[in-house]
Each structure stands twice: as C-alpha cells, then as structure tokens.
mmCIF file with all atom_site columns, C-alpha atoms in Angstrom:
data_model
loop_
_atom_site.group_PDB
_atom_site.id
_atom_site.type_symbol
_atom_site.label_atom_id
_atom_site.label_alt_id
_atom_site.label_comp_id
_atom_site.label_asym_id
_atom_site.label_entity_id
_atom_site.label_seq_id
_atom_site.pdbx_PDB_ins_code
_atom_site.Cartn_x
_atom_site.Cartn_y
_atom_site.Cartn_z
_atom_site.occupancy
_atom_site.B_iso_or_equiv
_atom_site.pdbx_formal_charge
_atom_site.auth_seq_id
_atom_site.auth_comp_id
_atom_site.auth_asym_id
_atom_site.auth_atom_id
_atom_site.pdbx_PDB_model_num
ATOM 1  C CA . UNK A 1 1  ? 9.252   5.770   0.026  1.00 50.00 ? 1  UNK A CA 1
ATOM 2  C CA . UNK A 1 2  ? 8.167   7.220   -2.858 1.00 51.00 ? 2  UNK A CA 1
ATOM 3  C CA . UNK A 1 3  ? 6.453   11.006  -2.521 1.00 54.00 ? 3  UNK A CA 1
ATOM 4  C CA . UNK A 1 4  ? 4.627   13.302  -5.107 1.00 54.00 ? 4  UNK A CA 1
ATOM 5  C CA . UNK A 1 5  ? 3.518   17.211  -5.191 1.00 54.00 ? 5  UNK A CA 1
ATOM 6  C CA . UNK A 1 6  ? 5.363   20.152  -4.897 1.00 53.00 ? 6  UNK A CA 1
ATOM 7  C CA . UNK A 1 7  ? 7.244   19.992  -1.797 1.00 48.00 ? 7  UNK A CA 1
ATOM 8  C CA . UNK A 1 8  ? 7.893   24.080  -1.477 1.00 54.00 ? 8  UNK A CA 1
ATOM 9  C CA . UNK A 1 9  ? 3.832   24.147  -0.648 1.00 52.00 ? 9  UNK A CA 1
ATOM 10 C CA . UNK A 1 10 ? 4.158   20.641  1.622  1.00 51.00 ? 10 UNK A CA 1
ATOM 11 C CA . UNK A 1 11 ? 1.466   18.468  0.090  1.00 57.00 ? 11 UNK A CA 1
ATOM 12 C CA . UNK A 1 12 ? 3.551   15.771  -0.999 1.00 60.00 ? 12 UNK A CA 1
ATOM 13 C CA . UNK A 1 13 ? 1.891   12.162  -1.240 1.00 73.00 ? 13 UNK A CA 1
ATOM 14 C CA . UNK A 1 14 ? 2.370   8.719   -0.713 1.00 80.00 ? 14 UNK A CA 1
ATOM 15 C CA . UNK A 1 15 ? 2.544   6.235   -3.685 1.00 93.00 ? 15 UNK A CA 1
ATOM 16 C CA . UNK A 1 16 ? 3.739   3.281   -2.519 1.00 95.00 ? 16 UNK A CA 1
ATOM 17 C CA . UNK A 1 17 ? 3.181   1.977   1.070  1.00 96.00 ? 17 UNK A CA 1
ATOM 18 C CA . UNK A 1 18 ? 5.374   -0.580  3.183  1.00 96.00 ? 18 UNK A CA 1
ATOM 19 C CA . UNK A 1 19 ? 3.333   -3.955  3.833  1.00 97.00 ? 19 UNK A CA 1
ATOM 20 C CA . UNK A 1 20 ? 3.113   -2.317  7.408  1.00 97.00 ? 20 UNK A CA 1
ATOM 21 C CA . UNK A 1 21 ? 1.582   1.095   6.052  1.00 96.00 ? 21 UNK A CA 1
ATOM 22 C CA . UNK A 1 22 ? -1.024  -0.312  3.659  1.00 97.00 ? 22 UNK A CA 1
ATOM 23 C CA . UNK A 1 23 ? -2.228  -1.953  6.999  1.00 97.00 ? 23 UNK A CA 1
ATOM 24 C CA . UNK A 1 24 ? -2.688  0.485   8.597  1.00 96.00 ? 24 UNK A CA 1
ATOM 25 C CA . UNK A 1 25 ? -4.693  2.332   5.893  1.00 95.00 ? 25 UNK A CA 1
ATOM 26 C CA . UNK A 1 26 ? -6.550  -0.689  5.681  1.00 95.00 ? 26 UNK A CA 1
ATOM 27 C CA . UNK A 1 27 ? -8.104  -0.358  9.205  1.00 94.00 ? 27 UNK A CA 1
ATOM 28 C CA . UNK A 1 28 ? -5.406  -1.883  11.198 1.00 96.00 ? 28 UNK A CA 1
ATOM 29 C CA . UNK A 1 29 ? -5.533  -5.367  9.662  1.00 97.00 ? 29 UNK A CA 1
ATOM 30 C CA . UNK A 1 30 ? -2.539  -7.416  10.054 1.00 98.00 ? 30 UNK A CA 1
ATOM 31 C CA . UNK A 1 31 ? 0.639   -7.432  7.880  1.00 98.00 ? 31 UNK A CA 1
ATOM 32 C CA . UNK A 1 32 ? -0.092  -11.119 6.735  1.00 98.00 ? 32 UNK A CA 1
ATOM 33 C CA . UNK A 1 33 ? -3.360  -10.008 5.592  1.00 98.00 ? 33 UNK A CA 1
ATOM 34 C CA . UNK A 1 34 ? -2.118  -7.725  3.500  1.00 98.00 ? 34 UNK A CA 1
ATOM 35 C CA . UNK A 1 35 ? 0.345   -10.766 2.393  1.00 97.00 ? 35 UNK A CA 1
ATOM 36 C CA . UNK A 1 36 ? -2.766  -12.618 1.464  1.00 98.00 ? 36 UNK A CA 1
ATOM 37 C CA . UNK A 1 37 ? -4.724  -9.786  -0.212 1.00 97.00 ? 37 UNK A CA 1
ATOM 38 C CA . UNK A 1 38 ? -1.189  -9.858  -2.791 1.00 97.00 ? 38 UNK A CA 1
ATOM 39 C CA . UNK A 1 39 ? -0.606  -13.332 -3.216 1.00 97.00 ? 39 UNK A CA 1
ATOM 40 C CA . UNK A 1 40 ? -5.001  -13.761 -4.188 1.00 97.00 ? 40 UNK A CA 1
ATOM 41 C CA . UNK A 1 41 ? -3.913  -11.027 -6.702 1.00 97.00 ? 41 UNK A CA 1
ATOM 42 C CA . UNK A 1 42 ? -6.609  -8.538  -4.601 1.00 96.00 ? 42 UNK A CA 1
ATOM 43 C CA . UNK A 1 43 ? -3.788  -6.110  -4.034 1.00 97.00 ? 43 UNK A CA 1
ATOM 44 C CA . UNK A 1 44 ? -1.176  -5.257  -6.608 1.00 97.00 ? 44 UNK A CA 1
ATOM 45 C CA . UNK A 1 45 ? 2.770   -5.047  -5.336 1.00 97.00 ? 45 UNK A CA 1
ATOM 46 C CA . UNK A 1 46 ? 5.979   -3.840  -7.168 1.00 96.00 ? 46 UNK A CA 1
ATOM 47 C CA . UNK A 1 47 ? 8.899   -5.701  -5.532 1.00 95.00 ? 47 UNK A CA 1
ATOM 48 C CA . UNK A 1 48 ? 12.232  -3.185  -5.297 1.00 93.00 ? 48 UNK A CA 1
ATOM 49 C CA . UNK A 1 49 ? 14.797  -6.247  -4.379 1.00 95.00 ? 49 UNK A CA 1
ATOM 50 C CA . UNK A 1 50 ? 13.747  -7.715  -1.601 1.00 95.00 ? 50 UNK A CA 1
ATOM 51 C CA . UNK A 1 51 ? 11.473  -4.313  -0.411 1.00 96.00 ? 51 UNK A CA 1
ATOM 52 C CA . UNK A 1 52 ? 7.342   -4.689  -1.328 1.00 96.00 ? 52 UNK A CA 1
ATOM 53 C CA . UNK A 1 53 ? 5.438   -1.910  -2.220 1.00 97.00 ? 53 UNK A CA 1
ATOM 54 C CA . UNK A 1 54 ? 2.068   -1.445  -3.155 1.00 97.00 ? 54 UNK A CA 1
ATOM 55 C CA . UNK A 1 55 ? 0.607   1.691   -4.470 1.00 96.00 ? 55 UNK A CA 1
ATOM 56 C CA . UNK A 1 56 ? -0.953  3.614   -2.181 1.00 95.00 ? 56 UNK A CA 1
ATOM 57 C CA . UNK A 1 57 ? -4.395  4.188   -4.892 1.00 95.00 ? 57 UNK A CA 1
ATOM 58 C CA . UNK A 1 58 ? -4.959  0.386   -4.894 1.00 96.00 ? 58 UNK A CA 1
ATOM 59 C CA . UNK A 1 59 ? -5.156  0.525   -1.401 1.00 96.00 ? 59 UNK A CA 1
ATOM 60 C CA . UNK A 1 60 ? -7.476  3.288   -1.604 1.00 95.00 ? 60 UNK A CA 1
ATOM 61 C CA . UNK A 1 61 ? -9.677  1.551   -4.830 1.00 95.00 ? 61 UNK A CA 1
ATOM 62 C CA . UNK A 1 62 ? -9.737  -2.019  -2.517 1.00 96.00 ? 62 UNK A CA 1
ATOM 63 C CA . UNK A 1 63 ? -11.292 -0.037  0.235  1.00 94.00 ? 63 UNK A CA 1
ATOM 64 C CA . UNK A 1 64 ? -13.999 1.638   -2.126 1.00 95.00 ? 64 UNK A CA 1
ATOM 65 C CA . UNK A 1 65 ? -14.641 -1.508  -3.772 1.00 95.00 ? 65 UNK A CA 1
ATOM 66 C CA . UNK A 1 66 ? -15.021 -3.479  -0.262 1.00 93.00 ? 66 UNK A CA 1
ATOM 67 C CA . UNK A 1 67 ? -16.453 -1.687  1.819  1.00 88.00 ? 67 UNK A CA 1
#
C-alpha cells in the first residue's frame, strides 16, 4: 500500500485502501458495497493490474458528503 509523511517521526498515511480497508473506514459495510459505490462512479478506484485501490481522501470526502 501506498504510505506518506516522514517515516523517521512515524506519521505516515494511507492513500490508497484495499476494497477490504475502505470498508472498514466506511463503517463496516461490506466489500460488494464498496464494489457498487465504484461501479455507480460514487467512489473513485485506480486499478494496479488486477489490485483496486481507492484513495483513502475519497473515502473520507464520501463520508462527509453522506453522512
């Protein structure tokens, strides 16, 4: 996964997220919801060969903007 920050001080963060992980974040909802949420175009995803990931401030702005 990809990580950002200065590692030496530890506050590294998240910018994509497995299907699994933006789940999570998203309350515990299941993975095919998440599925869903990308193929209605509700949730952006960059596909690295057969991997999804979606960025982890998408999540993060879907929640704002839905809840």
């Amino acid at each position: 996964l990809v990580h950002a920050g200065n590692s030496e001080q530890g506050d590294s963060v998240m910018l994509l997220w497995s299907i699994k992980e933006a789940a999570q974040q998203l309350g515990g909802v299941s993975t095919r919801t998440v599925r869903r949420l990308i193929e209605r175009g509700h949730l952006p995803a960059i596909h690295i060969g057969r991997l999804i990931r979606i960025p982890s401030d998408a999540v993060r702005t879907w929640i704002a903007e839905n809840t």
